[in-house]
Coordinates of C-alpha atoms and ligand atoms in Angstrom, one line a residue:
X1 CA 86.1 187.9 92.3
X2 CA 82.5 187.4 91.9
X3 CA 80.6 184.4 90.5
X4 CA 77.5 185.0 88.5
X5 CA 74.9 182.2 87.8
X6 CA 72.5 182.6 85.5
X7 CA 69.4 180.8 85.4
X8 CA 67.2 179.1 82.3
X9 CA 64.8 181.8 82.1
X10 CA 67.4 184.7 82.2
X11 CA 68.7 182.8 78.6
X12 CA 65.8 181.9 77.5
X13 CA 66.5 184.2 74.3
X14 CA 68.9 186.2 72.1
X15 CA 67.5 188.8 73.9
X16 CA 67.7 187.6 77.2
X17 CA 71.5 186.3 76.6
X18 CA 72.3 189.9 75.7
X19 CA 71.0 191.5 79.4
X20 CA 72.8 188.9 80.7
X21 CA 76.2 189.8 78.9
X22 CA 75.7 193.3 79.5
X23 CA 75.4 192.5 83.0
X24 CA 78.4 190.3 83.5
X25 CA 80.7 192.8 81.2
X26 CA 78.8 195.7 83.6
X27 CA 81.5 194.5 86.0
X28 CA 85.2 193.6 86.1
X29 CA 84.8 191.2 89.2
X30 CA 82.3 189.0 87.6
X31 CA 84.5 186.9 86.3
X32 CA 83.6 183.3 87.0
X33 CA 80.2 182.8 85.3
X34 CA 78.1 179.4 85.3
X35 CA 75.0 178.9 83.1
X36 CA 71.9 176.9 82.7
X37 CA 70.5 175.4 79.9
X38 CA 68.1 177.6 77.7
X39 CA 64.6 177.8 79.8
X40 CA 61.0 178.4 78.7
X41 CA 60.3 181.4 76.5
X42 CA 56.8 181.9 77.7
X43 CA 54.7 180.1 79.4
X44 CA 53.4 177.1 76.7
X45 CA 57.3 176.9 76.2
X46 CA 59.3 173.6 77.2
X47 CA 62.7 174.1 78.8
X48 CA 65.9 172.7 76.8
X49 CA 66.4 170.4 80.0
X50 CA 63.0 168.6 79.5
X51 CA 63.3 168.4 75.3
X52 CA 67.0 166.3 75.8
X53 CA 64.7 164.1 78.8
X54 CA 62.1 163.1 76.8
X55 CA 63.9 162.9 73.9
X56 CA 66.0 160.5 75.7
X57 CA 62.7 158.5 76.7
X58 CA 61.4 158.6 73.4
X59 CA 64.7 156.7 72.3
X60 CA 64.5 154.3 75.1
X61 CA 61.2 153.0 74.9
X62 CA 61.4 152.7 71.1
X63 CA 59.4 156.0 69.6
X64 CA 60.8 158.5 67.5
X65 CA 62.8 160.7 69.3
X66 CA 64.3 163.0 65.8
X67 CA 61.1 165.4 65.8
X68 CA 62.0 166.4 69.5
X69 CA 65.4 166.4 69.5
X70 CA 64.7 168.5 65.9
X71 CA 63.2 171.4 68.3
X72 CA 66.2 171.3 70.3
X73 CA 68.8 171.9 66.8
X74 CA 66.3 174.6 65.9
X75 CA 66.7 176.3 69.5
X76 CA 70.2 176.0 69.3
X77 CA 70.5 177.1 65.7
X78 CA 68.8 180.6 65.9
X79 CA 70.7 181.1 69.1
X80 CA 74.0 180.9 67.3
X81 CA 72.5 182.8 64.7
X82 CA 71.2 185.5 66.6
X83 CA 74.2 186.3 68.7
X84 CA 76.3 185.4 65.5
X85 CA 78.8 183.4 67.1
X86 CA 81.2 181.2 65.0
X87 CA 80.2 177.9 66.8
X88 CA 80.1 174.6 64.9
X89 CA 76.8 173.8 66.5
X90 CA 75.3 171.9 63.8
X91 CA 78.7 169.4 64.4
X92 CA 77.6 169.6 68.3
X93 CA 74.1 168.6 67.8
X94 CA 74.9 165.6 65.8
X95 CA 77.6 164.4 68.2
X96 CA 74.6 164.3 71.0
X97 CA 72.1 163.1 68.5
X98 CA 74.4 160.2 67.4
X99 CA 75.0 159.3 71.4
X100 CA 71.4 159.3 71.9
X101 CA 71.2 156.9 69.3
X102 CA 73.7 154.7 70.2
X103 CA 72.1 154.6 73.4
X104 CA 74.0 156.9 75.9
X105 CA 72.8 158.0 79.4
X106 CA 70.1 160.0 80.6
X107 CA 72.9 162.3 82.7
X108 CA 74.9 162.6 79.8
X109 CA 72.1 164.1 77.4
X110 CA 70.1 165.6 79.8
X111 CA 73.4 168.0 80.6
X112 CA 73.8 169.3 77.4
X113 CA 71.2 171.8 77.2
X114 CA 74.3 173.8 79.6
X115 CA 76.9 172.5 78.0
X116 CA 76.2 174.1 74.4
X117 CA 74.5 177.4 76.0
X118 CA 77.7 177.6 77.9
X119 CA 79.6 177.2 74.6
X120 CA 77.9 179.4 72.8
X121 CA 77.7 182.2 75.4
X122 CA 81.5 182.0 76.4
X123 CA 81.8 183.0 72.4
X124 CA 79.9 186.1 72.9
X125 CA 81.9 187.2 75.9
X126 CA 85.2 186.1 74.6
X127 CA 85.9 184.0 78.0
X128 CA 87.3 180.5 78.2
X129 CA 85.2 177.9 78.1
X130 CA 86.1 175.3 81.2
X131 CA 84.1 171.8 80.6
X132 CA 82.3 171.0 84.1
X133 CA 83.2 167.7 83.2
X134 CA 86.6 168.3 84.0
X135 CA 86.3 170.5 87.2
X136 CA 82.8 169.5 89.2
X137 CA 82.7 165.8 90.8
X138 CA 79.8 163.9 91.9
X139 CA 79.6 161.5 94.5
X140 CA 77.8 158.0 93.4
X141 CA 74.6 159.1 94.9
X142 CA 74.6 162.5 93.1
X143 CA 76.0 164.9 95.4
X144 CA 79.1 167.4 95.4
X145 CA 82.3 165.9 95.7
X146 CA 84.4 168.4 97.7
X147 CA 87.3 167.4 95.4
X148 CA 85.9 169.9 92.8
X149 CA 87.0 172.9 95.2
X150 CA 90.2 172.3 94.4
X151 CA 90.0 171.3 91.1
X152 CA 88.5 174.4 90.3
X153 CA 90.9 176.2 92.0
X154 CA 93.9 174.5 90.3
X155 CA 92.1 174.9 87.3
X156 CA 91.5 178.5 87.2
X157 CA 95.4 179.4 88.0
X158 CA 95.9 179.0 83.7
X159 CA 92.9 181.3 83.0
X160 CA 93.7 185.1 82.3
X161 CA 90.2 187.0 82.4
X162 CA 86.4 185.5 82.5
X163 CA 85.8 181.9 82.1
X164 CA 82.6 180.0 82.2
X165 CA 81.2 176.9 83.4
X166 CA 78.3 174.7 82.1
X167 CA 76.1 174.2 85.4
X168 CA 73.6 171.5 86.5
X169 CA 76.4 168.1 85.5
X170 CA 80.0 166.8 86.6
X171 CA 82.2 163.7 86.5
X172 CA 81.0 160.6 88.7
X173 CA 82.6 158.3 90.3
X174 CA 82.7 156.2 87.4
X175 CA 84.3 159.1 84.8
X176 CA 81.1 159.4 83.0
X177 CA 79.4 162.4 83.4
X178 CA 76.5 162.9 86.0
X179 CA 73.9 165.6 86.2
X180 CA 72.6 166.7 89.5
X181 CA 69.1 166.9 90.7
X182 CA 66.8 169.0 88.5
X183 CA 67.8 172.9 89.1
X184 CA 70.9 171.9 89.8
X185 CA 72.9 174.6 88.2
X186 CA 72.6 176.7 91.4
X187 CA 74.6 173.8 92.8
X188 CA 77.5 174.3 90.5
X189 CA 77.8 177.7 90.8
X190 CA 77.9 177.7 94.6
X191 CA 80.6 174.7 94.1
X192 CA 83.0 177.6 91.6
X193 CA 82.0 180.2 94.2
X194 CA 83.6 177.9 97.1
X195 CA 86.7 177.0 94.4
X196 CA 87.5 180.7 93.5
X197 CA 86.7 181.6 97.3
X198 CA 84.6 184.2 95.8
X199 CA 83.5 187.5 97.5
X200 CA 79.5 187.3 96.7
X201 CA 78.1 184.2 94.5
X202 CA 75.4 186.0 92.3
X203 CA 72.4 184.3 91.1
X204 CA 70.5 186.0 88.6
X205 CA 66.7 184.9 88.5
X206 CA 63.9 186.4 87.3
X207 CA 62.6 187.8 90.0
X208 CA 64.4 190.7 92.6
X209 CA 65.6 188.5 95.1
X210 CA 63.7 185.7 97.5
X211 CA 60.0 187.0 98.3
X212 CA 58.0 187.4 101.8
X213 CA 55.7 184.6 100.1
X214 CA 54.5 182.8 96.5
X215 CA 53.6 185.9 94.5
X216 CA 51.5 183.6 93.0
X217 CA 49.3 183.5 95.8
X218 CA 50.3 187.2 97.2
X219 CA 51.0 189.4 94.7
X220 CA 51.7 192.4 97.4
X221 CA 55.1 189.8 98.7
X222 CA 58.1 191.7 98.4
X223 CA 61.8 190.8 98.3
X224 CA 63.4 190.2 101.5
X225 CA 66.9 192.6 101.2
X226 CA 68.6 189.7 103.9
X227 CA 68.2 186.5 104.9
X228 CA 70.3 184.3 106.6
X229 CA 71.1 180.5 105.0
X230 CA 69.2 178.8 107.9
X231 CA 66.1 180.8 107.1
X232 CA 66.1 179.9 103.6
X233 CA 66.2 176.2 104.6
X234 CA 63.3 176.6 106.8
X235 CA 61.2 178.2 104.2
X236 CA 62.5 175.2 101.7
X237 CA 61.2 173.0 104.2
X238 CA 57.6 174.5 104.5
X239 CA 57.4 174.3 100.7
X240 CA 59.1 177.4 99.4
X241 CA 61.1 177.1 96.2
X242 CA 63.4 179.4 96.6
X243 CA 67.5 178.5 95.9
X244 CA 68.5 174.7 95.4
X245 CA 69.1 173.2 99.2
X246 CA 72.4 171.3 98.1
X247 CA 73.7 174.7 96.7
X248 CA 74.1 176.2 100.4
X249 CA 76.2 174.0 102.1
X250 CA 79.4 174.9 99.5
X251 CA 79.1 179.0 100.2
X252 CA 77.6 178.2 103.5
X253 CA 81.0 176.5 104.8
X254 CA 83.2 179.1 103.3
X255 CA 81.0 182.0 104.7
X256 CA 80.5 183.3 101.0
X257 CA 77.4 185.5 100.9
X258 CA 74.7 184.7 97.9
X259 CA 72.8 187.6 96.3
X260 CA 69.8 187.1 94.5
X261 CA 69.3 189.0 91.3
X262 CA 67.1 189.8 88.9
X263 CA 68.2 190.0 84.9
X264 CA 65.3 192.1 84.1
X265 CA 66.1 194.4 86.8
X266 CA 69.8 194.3 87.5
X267 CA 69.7 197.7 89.7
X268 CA 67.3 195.8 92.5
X269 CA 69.4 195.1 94.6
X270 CA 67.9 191.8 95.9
X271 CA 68.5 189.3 98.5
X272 CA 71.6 188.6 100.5
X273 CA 71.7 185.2 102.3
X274 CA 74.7 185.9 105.0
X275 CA 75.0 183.7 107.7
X276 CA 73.8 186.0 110.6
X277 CA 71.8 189.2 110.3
X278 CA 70.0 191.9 112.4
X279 CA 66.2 190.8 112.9
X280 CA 64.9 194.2 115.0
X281 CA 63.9 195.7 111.5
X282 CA 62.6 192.2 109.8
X283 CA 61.7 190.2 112.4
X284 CA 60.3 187.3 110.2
X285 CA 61.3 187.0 106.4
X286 CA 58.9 184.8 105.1
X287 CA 55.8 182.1 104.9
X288 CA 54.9 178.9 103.2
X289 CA 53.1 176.5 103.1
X290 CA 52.1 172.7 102.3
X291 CA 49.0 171.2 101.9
X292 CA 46.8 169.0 101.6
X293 CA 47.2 167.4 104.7
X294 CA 44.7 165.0 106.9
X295 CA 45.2 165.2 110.7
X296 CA 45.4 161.9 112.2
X297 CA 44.3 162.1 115.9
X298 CA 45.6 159.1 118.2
X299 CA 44.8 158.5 121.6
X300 CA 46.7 156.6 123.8
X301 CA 46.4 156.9 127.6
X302 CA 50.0 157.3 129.2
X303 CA 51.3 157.9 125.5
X304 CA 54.7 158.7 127.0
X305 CA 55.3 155.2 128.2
X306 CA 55.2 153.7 124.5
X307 CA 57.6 156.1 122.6
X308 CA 57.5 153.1 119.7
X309 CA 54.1 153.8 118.9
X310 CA 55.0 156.7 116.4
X311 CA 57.1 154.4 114.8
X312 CA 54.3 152.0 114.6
X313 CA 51.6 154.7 113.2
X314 CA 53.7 155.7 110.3
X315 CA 55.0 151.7 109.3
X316 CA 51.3 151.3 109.5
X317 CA 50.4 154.4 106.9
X318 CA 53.8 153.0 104.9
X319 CA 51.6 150.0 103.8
X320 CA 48.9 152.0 102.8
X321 CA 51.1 154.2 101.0
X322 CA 50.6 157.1 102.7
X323 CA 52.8 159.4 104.7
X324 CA 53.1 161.2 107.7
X325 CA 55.3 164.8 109.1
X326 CA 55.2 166.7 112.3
X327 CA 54.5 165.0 114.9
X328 CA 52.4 166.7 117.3
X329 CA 52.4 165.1 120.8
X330 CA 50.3 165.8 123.9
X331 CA 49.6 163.6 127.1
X332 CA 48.0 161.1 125.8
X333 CA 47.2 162.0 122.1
X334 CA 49.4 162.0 119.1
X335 CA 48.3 163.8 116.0
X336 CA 50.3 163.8 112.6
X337 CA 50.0 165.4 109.5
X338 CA 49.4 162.9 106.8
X339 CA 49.9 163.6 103.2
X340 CA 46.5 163.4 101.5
X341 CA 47.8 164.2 97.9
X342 CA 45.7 161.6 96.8
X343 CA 42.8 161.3 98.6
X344 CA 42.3 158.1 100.4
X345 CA 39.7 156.7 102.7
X346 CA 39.9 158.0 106.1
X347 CA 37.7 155.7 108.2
X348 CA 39.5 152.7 106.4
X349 CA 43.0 153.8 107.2
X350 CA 41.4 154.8 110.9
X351 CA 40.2 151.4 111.2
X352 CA 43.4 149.6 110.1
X353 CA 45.7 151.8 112.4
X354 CA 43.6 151.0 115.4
X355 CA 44.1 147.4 114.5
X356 CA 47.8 147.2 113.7
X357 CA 49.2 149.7 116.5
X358 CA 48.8 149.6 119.9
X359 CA 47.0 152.8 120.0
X360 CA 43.6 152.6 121.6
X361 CA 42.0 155.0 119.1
X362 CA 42.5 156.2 115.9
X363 CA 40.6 158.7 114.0
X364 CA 41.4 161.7 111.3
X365 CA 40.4 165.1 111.2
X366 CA 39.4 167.8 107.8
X367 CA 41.8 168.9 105.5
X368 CA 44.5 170.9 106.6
X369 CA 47.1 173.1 105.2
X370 CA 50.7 173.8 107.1
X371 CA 52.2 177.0 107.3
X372 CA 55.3 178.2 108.5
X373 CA 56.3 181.8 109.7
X374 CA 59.8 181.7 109.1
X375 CA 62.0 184.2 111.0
X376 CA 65.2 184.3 113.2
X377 CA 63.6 187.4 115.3
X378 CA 60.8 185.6 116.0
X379 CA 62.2 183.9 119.1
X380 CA 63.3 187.1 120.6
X381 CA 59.7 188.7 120.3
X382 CA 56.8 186.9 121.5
X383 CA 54.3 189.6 121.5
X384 CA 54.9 189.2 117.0
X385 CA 53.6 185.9 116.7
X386 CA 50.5 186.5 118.9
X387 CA 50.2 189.5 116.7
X388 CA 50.0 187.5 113.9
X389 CA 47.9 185.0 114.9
X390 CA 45.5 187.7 116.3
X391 CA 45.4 188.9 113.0
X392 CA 44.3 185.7 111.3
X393 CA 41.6 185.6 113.8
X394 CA 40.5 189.0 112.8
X395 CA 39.8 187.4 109.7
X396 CA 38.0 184.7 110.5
X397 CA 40.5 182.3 110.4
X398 CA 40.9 179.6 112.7
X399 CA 44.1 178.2 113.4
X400 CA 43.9 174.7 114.1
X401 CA 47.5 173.9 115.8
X402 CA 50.5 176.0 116.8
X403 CA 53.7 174.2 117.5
X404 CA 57.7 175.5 116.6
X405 CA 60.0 173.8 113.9
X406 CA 63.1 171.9 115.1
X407 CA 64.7 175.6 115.2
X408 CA 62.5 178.4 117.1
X409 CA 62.7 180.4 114.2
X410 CA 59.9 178.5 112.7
X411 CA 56.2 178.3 114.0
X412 CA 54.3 176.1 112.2
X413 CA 50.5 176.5 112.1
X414 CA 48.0 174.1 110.7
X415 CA 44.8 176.0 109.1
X416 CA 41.5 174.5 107.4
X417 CA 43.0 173.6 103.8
X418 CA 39.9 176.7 102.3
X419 CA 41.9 179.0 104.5
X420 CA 45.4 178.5 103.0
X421 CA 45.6 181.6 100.8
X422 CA 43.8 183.8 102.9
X423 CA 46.3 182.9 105.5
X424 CA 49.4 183.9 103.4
X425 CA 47.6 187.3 102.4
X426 CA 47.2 188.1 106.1
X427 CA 50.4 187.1 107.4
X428 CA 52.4 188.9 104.7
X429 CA 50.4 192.0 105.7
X430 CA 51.1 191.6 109.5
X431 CA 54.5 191.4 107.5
X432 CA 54.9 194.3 106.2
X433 CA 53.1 196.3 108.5
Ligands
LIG501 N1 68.7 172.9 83.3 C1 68.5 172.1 84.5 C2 67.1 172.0 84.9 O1 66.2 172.5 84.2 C3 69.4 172.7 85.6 C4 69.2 174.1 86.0 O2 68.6 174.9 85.2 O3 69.6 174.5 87.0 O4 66.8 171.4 85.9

């Protein structure tokens, strides 16, 4: 069995609800399907999701919340419309709308956007409809609660033929229902994938599979055909939004493969994220990047003797509000990369860490941006990496620190922040070279 996921922006529209039902009855195995909510239509567009959350603040904080939750019926009503379904949505709507009035929670209406997409589209396929609320649990905090494995499971045993599942909410502990974090659809359908014990969980995106970098800053990236679910989270780390990190632990476990798709392009084939792959064709899969980023440079002479003094630097920037990653630690200096978002005043913050640590100078350096070259082949060949960064200094670029991520499969190089696209460009092209 396969288990197909499809995302806002593949049901967006009639239109885009219809590739996605051709695709799912394209194949006999897909027959677990979970949905988002409706997403943007175009770019000015607001997503179902965000209507029902502001709509919801509206409500709370005493403004008029009927002329955005009117947008929503009028969304929902030309969908039903449109794919001429016998849905008593107008019934549906005024349930939520009378809960919103009566002052129900954010989970509970921000969920619905799924939960009537899912009860509309199941109509058009002719599946069963399964509620998430009675198959996916959440743990207080908002996380999976492995007990929906086998309430899927169980579930599923009465179903003859497709069913679908709302994604993105579940039961909590408390029997209401909870949503999970924002794009948190991908989570449910990696949770049915684990219940079913499916063969492939298929996520269908708009784009052709997880790309070599933002295309928004390279347009030449290209889909990586295979990936492995480590890599992914390294390039999640380093700022890549690529697949919801709580949605890979579920398929990860049970050794369930997850293929990237794209609706509008359902014969690409992709990316795969297996757990172990061949790197001698594709050494490195991908690079990100975070930024803006201060350096903070402290000395301290015999810095190894006072291994509280990172500690001490970031409780210090905590006060100030400001936050520090990667450490970066040589004999007697210490250098961080601090968050500078916001812009703040460097020789102050200088100033008050050298007075409220123990180091015996403190002092920051330009702005920075952090990249990381993700790739499991990249431990195995050294002579790549110096490749690559011979290739950045082809192009002027100076790379201001080198250092590897917790796993070697990630080095992690800090350039001038003017440098960061430039950087990408390069690297993908070393990439692909
Ligand atoms: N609709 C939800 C969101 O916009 C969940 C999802 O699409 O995965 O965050």
């Amino acid at each position: 069995m396969k288990v197909v996921k499809f995302g806002g922006t593949s049901l967006a529209t009639a239109v885009q609800i219809r590739k996605a039902v051709e695709i799912i009855q394209g194949d006999d195995q897909r027959q677990a399907v979970v949905l988002s909510a409706p997403g943007k239509r175009n770019s000015q567009d607001i997503k179902i999701t965000d209507l029902l959350i502001n709509s919801y603040k509206e409500k709370t904080t005493g403004q008029d919340y009927k002329t955005t939750f009117s947008k929503i019926r009028s969304r929902f009503v030309e969908l039903v419309d449109l794919l001429k379904v016998s849905v008593d949505i107008e019934a549906e709507l005024n349930i939520i709308e009378q809960k919103i009035d009566a002052g129900t929670t954010l989970d509970y209406v921000e969920s619905r956007g799924e939960y009537l997409n899912s009860l509309i589209i199941s109509q058009v396929l002719g599946a069963e409809f399964i509620d998430a609320a009675d198959v996916v649990r959440l743990t207080e905090d908002g996380r999976v609660d492995p007990q929906s494995y086998n309430l899927i499971s169980d579930r599923i045993k009465q179903v003859k033929g497709r069913f679908v599942v709302p994604g993105f909410f579940g039961t909590g502990p408390d029997g209401e229902v909870k949503s999970f974090s924002r794009g948190g659809s991908d989570i449910t359908g990696a949770i049915v994938a684990r219940g079913v014990n499916a063969d492939v969980y298929e996520n269908w995106t708009d784009v052709s599979g997880i790309l070599q970098a933002d295309p928004r800053i390279v347009a030449e990236a290209q889909a990586v055909p295979e990936i492995t679910y480590a890599e992914v989270r390294e390039l999640a780390s380093c700022g890549a939004s690529v697949f919801h990190e709580e949605a890979i632990s579920p398929v990860r476990d049970a050794g369930i493969p997850i293929n990237i798709k794209n609706t509008n392009a359902p014969s690409d084939s992709g990316t795969m994220i297996v757990s172990t792959r061949a790197t001698d064709q594709q050494p490195v899969v991908g690079v990100s990047g975070k930024k803006p980023y201060r350096i903070l440079n402290a000395e301290k002479f015999m810095l190894n003797r006072y291994p509280e003094l990172p500690g001490q630097i970031k409780a210090a920037l905590k006060q100030k509000n400001l936050f520090a990653e990667f450490d970066m630690k040589g004999f007697d200096t210490l250098a961080m990369l601090v968050d500078s978002s916001d812009d703040f005043d460097t020789a102050e913050i200088g100033t008050f860490i050298a007075a409220n640590t123990d180091v015996d100078d403190c002092s920051f350096g330009l702005s920075v941006a952090l990249v990381g070259i993700v790739g499991a082949g990249l431990p195995g060949q050294t002579g790549l990496l110096g490749r690559m960064l011979n290739a950045l200094d082809e192009n002027g670029i100076e790379v201001r620190s080198i250092s590897y991520g917790g796993s070697k499969m990630t080095a992690l190089i800090t350039v001038n922040l003017e440098n960061y696209e430039q950087t990408l460009k390069v690297l993908v092209a070393q990439m692909q070279s």
